[in-house]
Amino acid sequence: MAKHKAATEISIAQEERSAFAEFVDQYKWIGLAILGAVSAVILWMSRSSEAAVQEQRADWNALYQATSGGEADAAAVAEAAKAIKEPSVAAIARINQAAILSSERKYGDAEQALGQALKDAPAIFSSVKFPLGPDGEEMTLLKKMETALSAESKWMDEHKSLFENPDLPENAPRVELNTPKGKIVVGLYIDKAPLHAKNFLKLAEEGYYDGTKFHRVQPGGFIQGGDPNSRNDDPASWGTGGPDTKVPQEDSGLVHAEGVLAAAKQGGAKDSSGSQFYLTASPQHQFDGNYVVYGKVLEGLELIQEISNAELRTDKAETPVELVEITKATVVE
């Protein structure tokens, strides 16, 4: 069996979480525990009908289904909350929705979800107080959540440069990556990472990427391509190819926001791969400072997200069963 070079890839770090989301995880169980106890007593005292018990179980199952099984979706949780009849369960659903939205930095929507939770919430969330303030000040769970969300939103607004990139320069070069599933258009930060941008343009103009495939995906995270070996049928070689020359490290000052173009490199290497790149389907700030971001996705973000969530092979990690081909890479004039 032929031996191959080490794969060019991006090392995965633990995914960051919203501070508000962490708070929700920490404190929502106070409400859940008390709600469970209160519900049990009420059911025992009133000897509720089997139909009522089944209805409550159905509500909890609906919430569980909406918040489990991989990446939770705020819209799915919101739909579940609308259908839930038990006020306590509906409130918890809205709190989960707010946590997801804050993780996506959609603070206005998160505040609306908490407002709806306040309407749905039984006393345990909206009236009963706990020592949750910085100096042991007593406040309700929802008030604490609103305070935490407001503080996080303010901090994020004051530190946008840590999580968002500036606009592309005027007349920034653009490259169109055509695939059987649609096209992806990226603009290049020729001013902030000129070596990487010019290398990408050169390879696209030469047809280097034509026929290559996205050989590696991180579900919901990113897709990686640019390896000429991906044209062959040997999965062991995918990720190991590319020019012998590397692209020197550049400090572009850009971050791994959703929808960026960045350079892959071999583990431990300082310089970037001569051809391999990746496109982010969601924020990947754990890579900031280690990999060079040099472009921004202008069209095709939904396609990137779709490719990233492809079915994976069982014999090779992070490798799609069906690889999506770049049929043609074109520099847009």
XYZ file of C-alpha atoms in Angstrom:
333
model
C 0.000 0.000 0.000
C 1.345 3.414 -0.926
C 2.375 5.738 1.874
C 1.033 9.266 1.963
C 2.057 12.529 3.552
C 0.272 13.715 6.673
C -3.115 15.179 5.910
C -3.562 18.914 5.708
C -6.313 19.754 8.135
C -7.714 21.946 10.852
C -7.486 20.728 14.437
C -10.802 20.881 16.283
C -10.950 22.581 19.657
C -13.886 22.507 22.062
C -16.737 24.637 20.725
C -17.307 27.963 22.495
C -20.624 28.527 24.234
C -22.586 31.650 24.987
C -22.248 32.865 28.581
C -26.019 33.160 28.729
C -26.410 29.602 27.444
C -24.046 28.414 30.177
C -26.174 30.243 32.748
C -29.348 28.626 31.464
C -27.755 25.188 31.779
C -26.615 25.999 35.315
C -29.838 27.379 36.727
C -32.752 26.008 34.742
C -32.556 22.787 36.748
C -33.580 24.695 39.887
C -36.882 25.415 38.202
C -37.111 21.954 36.720
C -36.582 20.218 40.060
C -39.139 22.340 41.900
C -41.587 22.149 39.023
C -41.278 18.396 39.021
C -41.954 18.186 42.740
C -44.891 20.599 42.593
C -46.371 18.800 39.597
C -46.122 15.467 41.371
C -47.909 16.799 44.463
C -50.661 18.433 42.412
C -51.198 15.293 40.396
C -51.329 13.184 43.546
C -53.725 15.528 45.362
C -56.072 16.008 42.436
C -55.792 12.425 41.230
C -55.606 13.733 37.683
C -57.030 11.643 34.946
C -54.798 9.400 32.892
C -55.540 11.626 29.893
C -54.106 14.678 31.706
C -51.001 12.751 32.696
C -50.495 11.582 29.128
C -50.924 15.148 27.876
C -48.241 16.420 30.250
C -45.906 13.621 29.198
C -46.525 14.521 25.567
C -45.493 18.116 26.307
C -42.232 17.003 27.921
C -41.553 14.628 25.039
C -42.131 17.432 22.533
C -39.633 19.635 24.369
C -37.117 16.793 24.575
C -37.406 16.061 20.864
C -36.901 19.736 19.986
C -33.810 20.186 22.169
C -31.964 16.884 21.702
C -30.393 14.870 18.911
C -27.578 17.118 17.744
C -27.613 20.832 16.969
C -30.709 22.387 18.567
C -32.648 24.742 16.314
C -34.294 27.864 17.753
C -37.139 27.764 15.235
C -37.912 24.122 16.059
C -37.956 24.877 19.787
C -40.248 27.871 19.177
C -42.684 25.686 17.222
C -42.635 23.115 20.018
C -43.333 25.848 22.588
C -46.419 26.989 20.659
C -47.860 23.476 20.706
C -47.094 22.794 24.381
C -50.124 23.208 26.668
C -48.486 22.972 30.100
C -47.303 26.549 31.027
C -44.229 25.383 32.949
C -43.001 23.254 30.044
C -43.720 26.048 27.557
C -41.675 28.472 29.686
C -38.724 26.083 29.770
C -38.973 25.700 25.999
C -38.804 29.484 25.568
C -35.790 29.688 27.889
C -34.035 27.053 25.795
C -34.968 29.014 22.670
C -33.416 32.158 24.180
C -30.219 30.262 25.021
C -29.881 29.011 21.440
C -30.511 32.486 20.028
C -27.933 34.061 22.336
C -25.385 31.469 21.187
C -26.121 32.696 17.655
C -25.736 36.284 18.932
C -29.334 37.134 18.041
C -29.913 39.047 21.252
C -33.070 40.898 20.228
C -34.783 37.619 19.353
C -33.496 36.059 22.579
C -35.041 38.879 24.623
C -38.369 38.314 22.853
C -38.204 34.609 23.710
C -37.629 35.453 27.379
C -40.553 37.870 27.228
C -42.746 35.034 25.981
C -41.377 32.800 28.737
C -42.488 35.410 31.260
C -46.026 35.228 29.842
C -46.036 31.437 29.987
C -44.092 31.086 33.224
C -45.547 29.799 36.448
C -44.558 31.477 39.718
C -41.367 29.437 40.093
C -39.803 31.410 37.234
C -41.497 34.797 37.502
C -42.204 35.320 41.228
C -40.123 33.078 43.489
C -36.723 34.633 44.240
C -33.317 33.019 44.740
C -29.950 34.509 45.869
C -28.639 34.818 42.309
C -27.288 38.391 42.327
C -23.548 39.212 42.493
C -23.777 39.937 46.246
C -26.401 37.352 47.032
C -29.186 39.682 45.952
C -32.437 37.813 45.582
C -34.101 37.825 42.176
C -36.298 35.609 40.063
C -34.808 33.176 37.587
C -36.214 35.118 34.648
C -34.871 38.429 35.996
C -31.432 36.875 36.357
C -31.628 35.540 32.812
C -32.674 38.938 31.465
C -29.768 40.597 33.314
C -27.257 38.047 32.033
C -28.529 38.370 28.467
C -28.384 42.174 28.564
C -24.811 42.138 29.918
C -23.687 39.664 27.265
C -25.317 41.677 24.486
C -23.597 44.874 25.676
C -20.194 43.174 25.900
C -20.536 41.702 22.429
C -21.497 45.082 20.993
C -18.367 46.619 22.540
C -16.097 43.863 21.186
C -17.419 43.302 17.661
C -13.929 43.073 16.187
C -13.359 39.830 18.108
C -16.237 38.116 16.324
C -16.909 40.009 13.096
C -14.758 40.968 10.123
C -14.654 44.306 8.310
C -16.172 44.761 4.883
C -14.186 43.598 1.893
C -12.060 46.274 0.223
C -13.560 48.108 -2.730
C -13.156 46.103 -5.942
C -12.074 43.015 -3.982
C -11.320 40.043 -6.279
C -14.032 37.380 -6.383
C -13.883 33.688 -7.193
C -16.877 31.544 -8.130
C -16.770 27.857 -7.186
C -19.308 25.943 -9.258
C -20.619 22.570 -8.066
C -23.446 20.255 -9.181
C -25.403 21.517 -6.157
C -24.963 25.215 -6.904
C -22.295 27.871 -6.669
C -20.254 29.464 -3.909
C -18.849 32.961 -4.426
C -16.038 34.274 -2.219
C -14.502 37.735 -2.027
C -10.817 38.047 -1.114
C -9.190 40.323 1.465
C -6.376 41.241 -0.871
C -5.429 44.057 1.529
C -5.142 41.967 4.696
C -3.745 38.645 3.433
C -2.227 39.450 0.019
C -0.062 36.312 -0.226
C -2.967 33.959 0.432
C -5.412 35.912 -1.729
C -3.018 36.073 -4.697
C -2.184 32.361 -4.391
C -5.887 31.443 -4.409
C -6.502 33.669 -7.435
C -3.550 32.185 -9.311
C -4.684 28.593 -8.732
C -8.264 29.415 -9.718
C -7.095 31.081 -12.942
C -4.912 28.069 -13.776
C -7.817 25.645 -13.322
C -6.044 23.960 -10.399
C -9.260 23.500 -8.436
C -11.348 22.214 -11.343
C -12.424 18.641 -10.645
C -11.273 18.659 -7.017
C -13.764 17.803 -4.283
C -14.633 18.841 -0.768
C -12.974 15.848 0.883
C -13.457 16.754 4.533
C -16.376 18.151 6.502
C -17.027 19.026 10.119
C -20.801 18.734 10.683
C -22.207 22.225 10.933
C -18.681 23.634 11.154
C -16.760 23.782 7.894
C -15.944 22.092 4.598
C -12.402 21.555 3.306
C -11.202 21.285 -0.295
C -8.439 22.219 -2.689
C -6.564 18.897 -2.699
C -5.763 17.546 -6.197
C -5.656 14.043 -4.687
C -9.413 14.264 -4.145
C -9.818 13.590 -7.869
C -8.704 9.985 -7.356
C -10.453 7.030 -5.713
C -7.982 6.533 -2.853
C -9.531 7.995 0.336
C -6.247 7.502 2.209
C -4.636 10.128 -0.024
C -7.343 12.754 0.357
C -6.055 15.691 2.348
C -2.379 14.904 1.700
C -1.962 16.572 -1.696
C -1.051 20.015 -2.938
C 1.965 21.960 -4.216
C 5.324 21.472 -2.531
C 5.475 25.205 -1.862
C 3.642 26.639 1.131
C 2.093 30.048 1.676
C 3.925 31.999 4.399
C 1.944 32.769 7.533
C 0.184 36.152 7.470
C -1.475 38.011 10.326
C -4.632 39.121 8.572
C -6.332 40.179 11.788
C -9.474 38.438 10.538
C -11.553 36.020 12.581
C -13.413 32.787 11.887
C -16.912 34.190 11.615
C -19.660 32.339 9.777
C -18.934 32.180 6.060
C -15.203 32.832 5.746
C -12.488 31.384 3.502
C -9.326 30.265 5.307
C -6.156 28.286 4.622
C -5.655 24.761 5.931
C -2.229 23.477 6.968
C -0.564 20.330 8.253
C -0.721 19.829 11.999
C 2.051 21.731 13.753
C 3.150 23.556 10.590
C 3.640 27.309 10.644
C 2.912 28.020 6.991
C -0.321 27.329 5.143
C -0.986 24.654 2.542
C -0.191 25.709 -0.994
C -3.730 24.938 -2.153
C -6.063 23.515 0.493
C -8.680 25.767 2.029
C -11.840 25.572 4.100
C -15.121 27.458 4.261
C -16.900 27.927 7.584
C -20.560 26.997 7.928
C -20.759 28.640 11.366
C -18.453 30.664 13.657
C -15.255 28.740 14.451
C -13.386 31.155 16.712
C -11.301 28.378 18.244
C -9.192 28.633 15.067
C -8.503 32.371 15.402
C -4.794 33.163 15.379
C -3.795 29.679 14.212
C -5.112 29.669 10.641
C -5.205 32.505 8.123
C -8.604 33.875 7.122
C -8.377 35.585 3.744
C -11.844 35.653 2.220
C -15.555 36.071 2.816
C -18.469 34.059 1.428
C -20.728 36.322 -0.635
C -23.045 33.643 -2.028
C -23.682 30.005 -1.170
C -23.546 29.927 2.633
C -26.572 27.621 2.766
C -24.841 25.273 0.317
C -21.742 25.197 2.536
C -23.943 24.335 5.511
C -25.656 21.598 3.499
C -22.345 20.048 2.403
C -21.000 20.215 5.969
C -23.892 18.075 7.188
C -23.449 15.333 4.594
C -23.589 11.665 5.558
C -20.137 10.507 6.700
C -18.139 7.392 5.894
C -17.522 4.900 8.675
C -13.984 4.007 7.561
C -12.489 7.522 7.434
C -13.252 10.296 9.900
C -14.925 13.495 8.710
C -15.159 12.186 5.144
C -18.460 12.434 3.245
C -19.945 9.340 1.632
C -20.482 11.401 -1.516
C -17.916 14.113 -2.231
C -19.156 17.344 -3.814
C -17.010 18.355 -6.780
C -15.813 21.822 -7.746
C -16.549 21.496 -11.440
C -15.100 24.907 -12.257
C -13.413 27.705 -10.309
C -13.692 31.049 -12.070
C -12.234 34.447 -11.234
C -15.091 36.941 -11.500
C -14.108 40.110 -13.336
